[in-house]
Coordinates of C-alpha atoms and ligand atoms in Angstrom, one line a residue:
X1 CA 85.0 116.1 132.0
X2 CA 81.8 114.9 133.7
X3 CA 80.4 113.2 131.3
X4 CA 76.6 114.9 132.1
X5 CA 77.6 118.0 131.4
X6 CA 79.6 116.6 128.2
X7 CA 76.0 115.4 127.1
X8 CA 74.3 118.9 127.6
X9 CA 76.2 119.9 124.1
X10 CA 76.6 119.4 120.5
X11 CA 79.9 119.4 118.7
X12 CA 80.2 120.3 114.9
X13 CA 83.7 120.2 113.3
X14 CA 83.9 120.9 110.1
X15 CA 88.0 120.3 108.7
X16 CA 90.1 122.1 105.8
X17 CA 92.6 119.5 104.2
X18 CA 96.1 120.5 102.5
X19 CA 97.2 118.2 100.3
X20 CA 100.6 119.0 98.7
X21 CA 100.2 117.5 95.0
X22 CA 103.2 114.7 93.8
X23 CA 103.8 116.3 90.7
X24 CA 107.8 116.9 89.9
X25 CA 107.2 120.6 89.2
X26 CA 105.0 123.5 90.8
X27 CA 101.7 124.7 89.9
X28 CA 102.9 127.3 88.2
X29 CA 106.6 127.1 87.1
X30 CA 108.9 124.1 86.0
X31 CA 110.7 124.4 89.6
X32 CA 111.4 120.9 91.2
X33 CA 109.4 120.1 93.9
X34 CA 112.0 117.5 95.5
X35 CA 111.5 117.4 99.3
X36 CA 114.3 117.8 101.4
X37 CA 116.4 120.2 98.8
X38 CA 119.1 122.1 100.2
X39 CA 117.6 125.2 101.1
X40 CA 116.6 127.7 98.3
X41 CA 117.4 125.3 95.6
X42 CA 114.5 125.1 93.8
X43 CA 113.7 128.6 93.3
X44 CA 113.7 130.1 89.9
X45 CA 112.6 133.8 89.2
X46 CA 108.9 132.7 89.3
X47 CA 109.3 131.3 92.5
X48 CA 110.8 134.3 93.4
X49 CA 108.3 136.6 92.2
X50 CA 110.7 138.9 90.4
X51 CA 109.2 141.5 88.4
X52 CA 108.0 140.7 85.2
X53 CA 107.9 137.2 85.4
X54 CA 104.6 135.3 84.4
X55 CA 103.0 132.1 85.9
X56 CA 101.8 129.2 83.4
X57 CA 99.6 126.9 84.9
X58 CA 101.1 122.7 85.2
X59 CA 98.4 120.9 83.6
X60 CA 99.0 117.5 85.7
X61 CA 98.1 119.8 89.2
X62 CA 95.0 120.2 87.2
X63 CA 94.5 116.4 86.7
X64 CA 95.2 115.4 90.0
X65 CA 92.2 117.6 91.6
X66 CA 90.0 116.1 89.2
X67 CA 90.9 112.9 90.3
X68 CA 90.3 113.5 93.8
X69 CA 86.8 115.5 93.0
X70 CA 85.8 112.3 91.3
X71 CA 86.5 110.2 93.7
X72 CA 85.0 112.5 95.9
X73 CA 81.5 112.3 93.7
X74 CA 82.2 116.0 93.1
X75 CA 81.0 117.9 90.4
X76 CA 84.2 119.2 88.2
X77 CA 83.7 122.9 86.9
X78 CA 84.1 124.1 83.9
X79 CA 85.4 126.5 83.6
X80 CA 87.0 128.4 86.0
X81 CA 89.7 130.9 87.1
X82 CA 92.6 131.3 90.0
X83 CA 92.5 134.1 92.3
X84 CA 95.1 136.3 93.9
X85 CA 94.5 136.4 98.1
X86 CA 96.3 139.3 99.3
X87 CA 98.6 139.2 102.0
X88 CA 102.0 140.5 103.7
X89 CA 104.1 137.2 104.9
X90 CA 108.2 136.4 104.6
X91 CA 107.4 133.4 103.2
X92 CA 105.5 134.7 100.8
X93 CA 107.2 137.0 98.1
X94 CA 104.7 137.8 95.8
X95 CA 102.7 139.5 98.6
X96 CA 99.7 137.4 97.1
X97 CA 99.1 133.3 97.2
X98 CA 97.2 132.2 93.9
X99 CA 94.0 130.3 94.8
X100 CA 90.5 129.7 93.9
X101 CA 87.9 131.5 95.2
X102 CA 85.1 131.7 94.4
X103 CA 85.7 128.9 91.7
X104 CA 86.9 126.0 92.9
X105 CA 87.9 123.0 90.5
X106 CA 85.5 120.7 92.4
X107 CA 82.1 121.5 94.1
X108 CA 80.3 119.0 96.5
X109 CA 80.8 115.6 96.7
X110 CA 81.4 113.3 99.6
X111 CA 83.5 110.6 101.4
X112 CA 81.6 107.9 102.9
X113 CA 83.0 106.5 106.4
X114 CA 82.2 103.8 107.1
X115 CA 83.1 102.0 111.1
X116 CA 81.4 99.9 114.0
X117 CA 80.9 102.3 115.9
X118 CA 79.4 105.2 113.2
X119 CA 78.0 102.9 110.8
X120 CA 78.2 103.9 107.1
X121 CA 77.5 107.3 107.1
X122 CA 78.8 110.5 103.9
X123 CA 80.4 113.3 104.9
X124 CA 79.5 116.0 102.4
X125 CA 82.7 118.3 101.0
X126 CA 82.1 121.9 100.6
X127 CA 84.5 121.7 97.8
X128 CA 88.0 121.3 96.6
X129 CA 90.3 124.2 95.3
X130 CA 93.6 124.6 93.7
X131 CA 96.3 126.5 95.6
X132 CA 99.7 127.0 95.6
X133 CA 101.9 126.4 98.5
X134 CA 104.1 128.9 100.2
X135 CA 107.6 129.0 101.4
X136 CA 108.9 128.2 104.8
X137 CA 110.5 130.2 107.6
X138 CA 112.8 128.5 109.8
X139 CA 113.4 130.0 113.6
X140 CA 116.8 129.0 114.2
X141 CA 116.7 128.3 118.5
X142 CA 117.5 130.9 121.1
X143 CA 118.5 133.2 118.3
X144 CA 116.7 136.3 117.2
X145 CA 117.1 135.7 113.3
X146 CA 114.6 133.6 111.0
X147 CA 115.5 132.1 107.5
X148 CA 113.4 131.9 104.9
X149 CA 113.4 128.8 102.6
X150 CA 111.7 129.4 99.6
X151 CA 111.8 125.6 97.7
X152 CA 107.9 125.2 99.1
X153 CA 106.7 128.2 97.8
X154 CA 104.5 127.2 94.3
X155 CA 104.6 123.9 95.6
X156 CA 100.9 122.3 93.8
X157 CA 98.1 122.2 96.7
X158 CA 95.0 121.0 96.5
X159 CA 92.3 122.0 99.7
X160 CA 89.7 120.0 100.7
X161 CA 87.2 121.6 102.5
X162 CA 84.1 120.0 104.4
X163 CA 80.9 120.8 105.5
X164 CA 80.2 121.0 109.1
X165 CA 78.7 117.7 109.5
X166 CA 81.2 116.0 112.0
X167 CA 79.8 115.8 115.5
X168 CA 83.1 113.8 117.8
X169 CA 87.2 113.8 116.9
X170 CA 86.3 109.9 115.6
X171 CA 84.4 110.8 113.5
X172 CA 86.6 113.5 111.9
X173 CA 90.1 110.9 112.5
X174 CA 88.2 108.4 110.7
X175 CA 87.5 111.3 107.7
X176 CA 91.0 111.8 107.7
X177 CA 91.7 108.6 107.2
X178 CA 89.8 107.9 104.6
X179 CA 91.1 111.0 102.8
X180 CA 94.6 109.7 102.9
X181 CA 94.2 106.6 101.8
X182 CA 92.4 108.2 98.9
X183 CA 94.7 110.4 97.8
X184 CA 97.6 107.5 98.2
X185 CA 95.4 105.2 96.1
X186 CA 95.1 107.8 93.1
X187 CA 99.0 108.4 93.8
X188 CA 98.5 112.5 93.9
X189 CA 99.8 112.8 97.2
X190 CA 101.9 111.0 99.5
X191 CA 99.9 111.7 102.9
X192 CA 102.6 112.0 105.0
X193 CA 101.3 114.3 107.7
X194 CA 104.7 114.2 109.7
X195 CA 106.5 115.9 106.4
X196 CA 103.9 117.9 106.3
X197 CA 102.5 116.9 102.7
X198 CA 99.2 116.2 103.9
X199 CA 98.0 119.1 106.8
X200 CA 94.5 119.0 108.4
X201 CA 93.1 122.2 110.4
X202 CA 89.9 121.4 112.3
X203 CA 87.6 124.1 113.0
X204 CA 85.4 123.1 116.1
X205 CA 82.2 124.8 117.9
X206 CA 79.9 123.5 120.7
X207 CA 76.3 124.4 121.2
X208 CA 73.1 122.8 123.6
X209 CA 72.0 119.6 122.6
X210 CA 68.7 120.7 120.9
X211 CA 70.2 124.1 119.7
X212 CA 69.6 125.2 115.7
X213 CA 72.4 127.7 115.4
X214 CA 76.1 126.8 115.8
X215 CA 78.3 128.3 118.0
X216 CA 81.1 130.2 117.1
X217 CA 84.0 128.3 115.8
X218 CA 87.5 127.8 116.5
X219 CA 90.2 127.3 114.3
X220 CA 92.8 124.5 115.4
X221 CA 95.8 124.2 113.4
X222 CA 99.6 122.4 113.8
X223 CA 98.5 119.0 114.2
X224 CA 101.2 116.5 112.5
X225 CA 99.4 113.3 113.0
X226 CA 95.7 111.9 113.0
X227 CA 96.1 111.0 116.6
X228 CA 96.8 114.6 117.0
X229 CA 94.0 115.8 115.5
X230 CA 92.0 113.4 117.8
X231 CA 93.5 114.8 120.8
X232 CA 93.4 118.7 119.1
X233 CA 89.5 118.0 119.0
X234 CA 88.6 116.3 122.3
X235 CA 90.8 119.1 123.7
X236 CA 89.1 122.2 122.3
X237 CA 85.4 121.0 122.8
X238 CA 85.9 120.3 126.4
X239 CA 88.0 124.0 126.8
X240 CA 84.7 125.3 124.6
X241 CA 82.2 123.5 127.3
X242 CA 84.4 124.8 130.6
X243 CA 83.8 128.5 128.9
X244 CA 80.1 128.4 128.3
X245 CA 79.3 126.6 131.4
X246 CA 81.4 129.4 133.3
X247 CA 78.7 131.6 131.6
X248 CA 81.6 133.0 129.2
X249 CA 81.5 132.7 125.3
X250 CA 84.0 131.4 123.1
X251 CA 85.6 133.8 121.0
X252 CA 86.1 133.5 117.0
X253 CA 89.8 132.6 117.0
X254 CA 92.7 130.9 115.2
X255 CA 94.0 128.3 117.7
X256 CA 97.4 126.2 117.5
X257 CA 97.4 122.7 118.7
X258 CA 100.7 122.0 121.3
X259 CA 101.5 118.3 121.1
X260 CA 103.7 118.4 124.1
X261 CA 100.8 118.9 127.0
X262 CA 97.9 118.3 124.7
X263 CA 96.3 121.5 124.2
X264 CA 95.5 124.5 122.4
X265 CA 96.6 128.0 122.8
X266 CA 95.3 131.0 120.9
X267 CA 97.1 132.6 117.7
X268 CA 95.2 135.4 116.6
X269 CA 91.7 136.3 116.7
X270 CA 88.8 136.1 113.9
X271 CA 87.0 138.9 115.1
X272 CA 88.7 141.6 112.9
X273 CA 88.4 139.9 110.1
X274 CA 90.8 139.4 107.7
X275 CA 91.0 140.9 104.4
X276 CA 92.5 139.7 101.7
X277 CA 90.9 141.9 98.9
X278 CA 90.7 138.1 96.5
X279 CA 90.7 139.2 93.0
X280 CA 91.5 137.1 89.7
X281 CA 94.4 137.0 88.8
X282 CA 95.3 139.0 85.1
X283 CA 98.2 136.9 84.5
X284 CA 96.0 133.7 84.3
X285 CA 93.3 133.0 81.6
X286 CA 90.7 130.9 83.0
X287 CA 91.0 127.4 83.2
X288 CA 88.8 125.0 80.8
X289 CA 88.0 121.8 81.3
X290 CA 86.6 119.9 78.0
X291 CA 84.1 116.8 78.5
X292 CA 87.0 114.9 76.2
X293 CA 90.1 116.0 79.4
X294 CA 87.5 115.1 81.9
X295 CA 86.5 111.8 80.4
X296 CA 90.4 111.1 79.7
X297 CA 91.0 111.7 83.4
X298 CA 87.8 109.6 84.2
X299 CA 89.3 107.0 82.3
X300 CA 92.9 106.8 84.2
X301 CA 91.4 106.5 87.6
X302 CA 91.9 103.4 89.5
X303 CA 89.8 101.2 91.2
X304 CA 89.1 103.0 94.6
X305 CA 89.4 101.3 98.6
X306 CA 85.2 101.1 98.9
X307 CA 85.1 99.4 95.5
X308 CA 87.9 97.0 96.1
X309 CA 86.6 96.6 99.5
X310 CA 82.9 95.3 98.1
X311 CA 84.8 93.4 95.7
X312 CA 86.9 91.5 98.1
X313 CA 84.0 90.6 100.1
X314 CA 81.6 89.7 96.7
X315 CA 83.9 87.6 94.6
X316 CA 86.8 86.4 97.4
X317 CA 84.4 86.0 100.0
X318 CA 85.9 87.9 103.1
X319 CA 84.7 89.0 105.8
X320 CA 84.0 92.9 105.7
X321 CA 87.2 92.7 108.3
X322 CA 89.5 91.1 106.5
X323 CA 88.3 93.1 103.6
X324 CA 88.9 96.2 105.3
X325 CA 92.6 95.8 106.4
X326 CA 93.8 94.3 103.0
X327 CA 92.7 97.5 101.2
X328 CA 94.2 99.8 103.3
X329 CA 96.9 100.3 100.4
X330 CA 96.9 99.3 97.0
X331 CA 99.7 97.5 97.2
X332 CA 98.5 95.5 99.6
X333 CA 95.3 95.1 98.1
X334 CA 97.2 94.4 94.6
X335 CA 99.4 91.7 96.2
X336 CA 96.7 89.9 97.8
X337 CA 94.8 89.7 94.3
X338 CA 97.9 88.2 92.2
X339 CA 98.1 85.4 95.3
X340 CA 95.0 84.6 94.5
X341 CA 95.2 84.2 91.0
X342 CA 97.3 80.8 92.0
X343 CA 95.5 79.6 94.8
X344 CA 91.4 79.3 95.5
X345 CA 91.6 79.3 99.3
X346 CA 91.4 83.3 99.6
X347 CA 90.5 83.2 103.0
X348 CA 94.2 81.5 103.7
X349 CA 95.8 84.6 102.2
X350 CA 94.2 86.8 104.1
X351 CA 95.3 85.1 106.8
X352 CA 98.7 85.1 105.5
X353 CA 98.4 88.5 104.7
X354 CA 97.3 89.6 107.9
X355 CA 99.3 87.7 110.0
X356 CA 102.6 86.2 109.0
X357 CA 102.8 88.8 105.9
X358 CA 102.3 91.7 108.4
X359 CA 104.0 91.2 111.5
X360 CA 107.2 90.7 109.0
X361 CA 106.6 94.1 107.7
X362 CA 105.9 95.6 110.9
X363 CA 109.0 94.3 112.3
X364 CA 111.4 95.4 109.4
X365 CA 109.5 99.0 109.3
X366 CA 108.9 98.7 105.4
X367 CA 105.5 99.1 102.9
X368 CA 104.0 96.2 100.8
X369 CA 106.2 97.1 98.0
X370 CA 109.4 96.2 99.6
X371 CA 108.3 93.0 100.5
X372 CA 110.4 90.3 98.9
X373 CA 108.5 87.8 98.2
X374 CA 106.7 86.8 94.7
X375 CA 103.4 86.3 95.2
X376 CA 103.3 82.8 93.7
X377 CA 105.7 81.6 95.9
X378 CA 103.2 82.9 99.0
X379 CA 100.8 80.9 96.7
X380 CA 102.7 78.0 96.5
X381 CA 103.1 77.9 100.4
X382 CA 99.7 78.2 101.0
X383 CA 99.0 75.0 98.4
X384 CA 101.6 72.7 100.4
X385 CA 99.4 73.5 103.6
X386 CA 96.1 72.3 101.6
X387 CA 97.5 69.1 100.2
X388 CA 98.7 68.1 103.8
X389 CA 102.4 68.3 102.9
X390 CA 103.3 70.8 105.6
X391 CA 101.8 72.3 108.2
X392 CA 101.0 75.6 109.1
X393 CA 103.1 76.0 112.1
X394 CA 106.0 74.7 109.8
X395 CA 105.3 77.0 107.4
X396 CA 104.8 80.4 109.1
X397 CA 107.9 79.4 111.7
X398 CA 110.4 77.5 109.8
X399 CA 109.8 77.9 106.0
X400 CA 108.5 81.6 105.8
X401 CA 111.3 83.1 107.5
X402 CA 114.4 81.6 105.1
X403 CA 112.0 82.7 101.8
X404 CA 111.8 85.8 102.9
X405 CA 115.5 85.8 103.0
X406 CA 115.9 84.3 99.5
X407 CA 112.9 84.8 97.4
X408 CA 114.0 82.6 94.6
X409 CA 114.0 79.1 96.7
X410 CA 110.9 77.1 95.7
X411 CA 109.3 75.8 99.0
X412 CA 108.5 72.4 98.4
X413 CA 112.3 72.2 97.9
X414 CA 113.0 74.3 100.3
X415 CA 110.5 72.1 102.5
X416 CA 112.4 68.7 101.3
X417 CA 115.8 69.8 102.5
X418 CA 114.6 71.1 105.5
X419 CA 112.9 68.0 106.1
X420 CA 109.6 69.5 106.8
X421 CA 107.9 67.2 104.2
X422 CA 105.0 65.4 106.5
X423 CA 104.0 62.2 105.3
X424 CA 100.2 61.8 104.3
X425 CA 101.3 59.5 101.2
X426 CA 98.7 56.6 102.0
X427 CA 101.1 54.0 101.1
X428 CA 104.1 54.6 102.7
X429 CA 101.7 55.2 105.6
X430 CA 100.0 52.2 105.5
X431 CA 102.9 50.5 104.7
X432 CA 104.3 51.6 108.1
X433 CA 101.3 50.8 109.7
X434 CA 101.4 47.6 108.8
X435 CA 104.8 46.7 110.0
X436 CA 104.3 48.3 113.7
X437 CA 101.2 46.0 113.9
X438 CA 103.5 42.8 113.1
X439 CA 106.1 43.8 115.4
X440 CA 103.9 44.0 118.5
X441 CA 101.2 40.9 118.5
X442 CA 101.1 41.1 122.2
X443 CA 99.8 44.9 121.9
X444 CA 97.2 43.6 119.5
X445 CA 95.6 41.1 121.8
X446 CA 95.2 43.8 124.7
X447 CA 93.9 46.2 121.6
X448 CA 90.8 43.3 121.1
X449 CA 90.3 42.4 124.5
X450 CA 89.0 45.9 124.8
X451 CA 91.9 47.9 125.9
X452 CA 91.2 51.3 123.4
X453 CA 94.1 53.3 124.6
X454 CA 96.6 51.1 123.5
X455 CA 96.1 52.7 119.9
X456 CA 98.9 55.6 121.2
X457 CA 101.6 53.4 121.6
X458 CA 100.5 52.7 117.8
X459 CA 100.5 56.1 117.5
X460 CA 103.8 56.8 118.9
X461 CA 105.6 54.2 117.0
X462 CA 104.4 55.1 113.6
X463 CA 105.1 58.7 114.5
X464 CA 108.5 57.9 115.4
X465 CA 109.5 55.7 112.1
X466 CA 107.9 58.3 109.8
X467 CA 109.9 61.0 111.9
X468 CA 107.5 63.0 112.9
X469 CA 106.1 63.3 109.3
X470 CA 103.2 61.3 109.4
X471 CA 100.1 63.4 109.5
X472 CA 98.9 62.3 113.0
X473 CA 94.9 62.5 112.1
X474 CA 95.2 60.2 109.2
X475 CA 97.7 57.9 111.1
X476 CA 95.4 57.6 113.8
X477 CA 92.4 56.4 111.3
X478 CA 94.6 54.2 109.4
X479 CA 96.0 52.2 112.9
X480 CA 92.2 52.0 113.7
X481 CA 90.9 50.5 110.9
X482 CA 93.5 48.0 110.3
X483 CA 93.4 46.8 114.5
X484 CA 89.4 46.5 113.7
X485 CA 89.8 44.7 110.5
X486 CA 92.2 42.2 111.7
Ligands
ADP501 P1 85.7 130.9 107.2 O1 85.0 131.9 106.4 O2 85.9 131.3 108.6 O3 86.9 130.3 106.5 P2 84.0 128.8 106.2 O4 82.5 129.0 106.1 O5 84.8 128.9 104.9 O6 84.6 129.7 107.3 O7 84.3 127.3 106.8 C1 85.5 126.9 107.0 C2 85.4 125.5 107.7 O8 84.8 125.6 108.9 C3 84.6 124.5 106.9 O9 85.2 123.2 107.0 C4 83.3 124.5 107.6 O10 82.7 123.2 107.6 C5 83.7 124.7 109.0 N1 82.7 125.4 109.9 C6 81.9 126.4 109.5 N2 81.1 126.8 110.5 C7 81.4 126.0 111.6 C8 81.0 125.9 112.9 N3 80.1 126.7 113.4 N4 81.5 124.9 113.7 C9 82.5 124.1 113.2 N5 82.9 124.2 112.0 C10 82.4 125.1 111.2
MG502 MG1 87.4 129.5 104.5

């Protein structure tokens, strides 16, 4: 799109997060909430809405929506109850999902982003709400017939809804982001969008730059990945601009994202509004959270990615970059911490970490915690660089790669029988030194009679006796100093 008629508008996206909870039961029942069940396993009479049957709410749901409200800066209610939101759907057998209203566990809050390119800046959350999950119908290809897999349904869900405060698809990817690693960092979710544990619908709107009242929005749903989400968004701003600058108007609708050419295509309008005739739920007493629960939970939370992030720039001294990428997990933050508690060259770790540590992970397709080796062993390869005794390229190339096969091998050992050892002991050096310079008097009279450059064939001698061990910069100072002395 031209990018002067892009300019003439104003986005505002404002995104509804799913976020299916990691507890080993459902929200309401003890049902298993294993992914990847055989079909229909996991489905007691609760699950299954037969008659009579009660629901009884799973306490550690509860727990994990406070965690993410706090480290959200939300306020955590009360007291509060679940709702029933009415509707007729195959993969739904009670006829009714139970949510929260007009009461959601967490009110306000933010997440603050934080890139190059948007600055720091918080994005304010509407709120966050318990829900429960529902089940799955499966279209079986070319076929008229759909299965229903009920093991989702009453799976625990917490939804996190925004404000509309995002103005560009970065913005909102880098929101998403953030969110995930959140809710990986407290452990209450796995945010994997692919599986469909973590799910992201985008409502978008355009109006004239300028403007005070949004436009009408559109609801984009069925994108599995953040890249999708970027592409959902670009997509359904510049289809929104085409409309109003043909003079038509957008229409109030619920749109589904199609990865294959990029776009959207309408699902069902907003216009005749749904109604789901909420309504608390009887079966349910309301929910109470004591200052004591709420102070226990308070207590259990871990250190979160901005405050690790400030920390590892404060106390270890990296750059905001470095800081950045080694906090992207805790893991990986974790691991880089217990290096340094054996080493005081941080800034070497990250490197490590970044580099070496990384690429090996990328190329084997695994997380920090599947990495083999013990952190003080990454330590104590980092310490053999510092004192001279091997170099980096040896280390990365040659001594890395057969630790990471066997983690127990010590590597100065490891180094020794390898033969890697270089020599910066001063005496042996000097000792060598000493006898190139006997060997060669005829050298040494060219040396004073000006001729600098001899010093590498010095160079090249002592190199080759030490095999290659010598460390070259202090050879080269020690040959100098003893030709000058003489
Ligand atoms: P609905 O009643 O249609 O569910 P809500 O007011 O609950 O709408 O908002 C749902 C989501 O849509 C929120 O994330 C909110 O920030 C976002 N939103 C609301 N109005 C707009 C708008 N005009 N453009 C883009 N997003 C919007
Ligand atoms: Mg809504």
């Amino acid at each position: 799109m031209d990018v002067s008629i892009r300019n003439k508008y104003t986005a505002v996206i404002g995104l509804e997060v799913h976020a299916q909870l990691l507890t080993s039961s459902k929200i309401f029942n003890g049902d298993s909430t294993a992914y990847g069940s055989a079909p229909n396993t996991n489905v007691g009479v609760i699950t299954l809405a037969h008659p009579g049957t009660l629901p009884k709410l799973n306490r550690a749901t509860v727990e994990c929506a406070m965690k993410m409200g706090l480290a959200c800066n939300s306020e955590i209610s009360a007291w509060q109850i679940f709702d029933r939101k009415n509707y007729f759907y195959p993969d739904l057998p009670k006829g009714y999902q139970i949510t929260q209203d007009r009461t959601p566990i967490c009110m306000g809050g933010y997440v603050t982003i934080h890139t190059k390119s948007i600055g720091k800046r918080q994005v304010g959350l509407h709120r966050i709400h318990l829900e429960e999950d529902a089940g799955k119908l499966i279209h079986l290809g070319g076929g008229t017939d759909t299965l229903a897999d009920f093991n989702r349904s009453g799976v625990p869900l917490i939804e996190i809804v925004t404000h509309p405060e995002l103005r560009n698809s970065e913005e909102a990817t880098v929101f998403l982001s953030e969110i995930r690693k959140l809710v990986r960092y407290l452990n209450i979710c796995d945010g994997n969008m692919e599986e469909g544990s973590l799910r992201c619908d985008a409502n978008v709107s355009v109006m004239p730059v300028g403007a005070t009242e949004f436009g009408k929005k559109v609801e984009v749903k069925n994108m599995n990945s953040i890249r999708n989400v970027q592409y959902a968004i670009d997509h359904e701003i510049e289809r929104q601009i085409e409309l109003l600058e043909l003079g038509k108007s957008v229409i109030s609708e619920t749109r589904t994202f199609q990865a294959s050419d990029g776009r959207t295509y309408g699902m069902r309008t907003k216009e005749e509004l749904n109604d789901y005739r909420y309504f608390p739920d009887p079966d349910l007493s309301p929910l109470i959270i004591s200052e004591e629960w709420l102070n226990e939970v308070k207590a259990s939370m871990p250190t979160l990615p901005q405050q690790l992030q400030e920390k590892f720039v404060k106390v270890y001294l990296l750059p905001e970059y470095d800081a950045a990428v080694l906090t992207e997990t805790r893991d990986i933050a974790e691991y880089f911490e217990m290096v340094c508690l054996h080493t005081g060259n941080f800034k070497a770790v990250s490197n490590w970490m970044m580099g070496p540590v990384k690429s090996f992970l990328n190329d084997e397709g695994i997380a920090m915690d599947q990495f083999p080796l013990e952190p003080v062993h990454l330590s104590s390869l980092i310490k053999l660089i510092d004192e001279g005794k091997v170099s980096f390229a040896a280390a990365s190339q040659k001594l890395f790669p057969v630790m990471l096969k066997d983690a127990r091998v010590d590597p100065f050992e490891l180094a020794r029988e390898m033969n890697l050892i270089q020599n910066s002991n001063m005496e042996s050096l000097s000792a060598l030194t000493d006898e190139v310079i006997k060997e060669f008097p005829l050298k040494v009279e060219e040396y004073k009679k000006g001729k600098k450059g001899i010093i590498s064939m010095f160079m090249g001698e002592v190199m080759k006796r030490s095999k290659g061990k010598a460390d070259p910069k202090i050879a080269a100072e020690l040959i100098e100093r003893k030709l000058d002395t003489l």
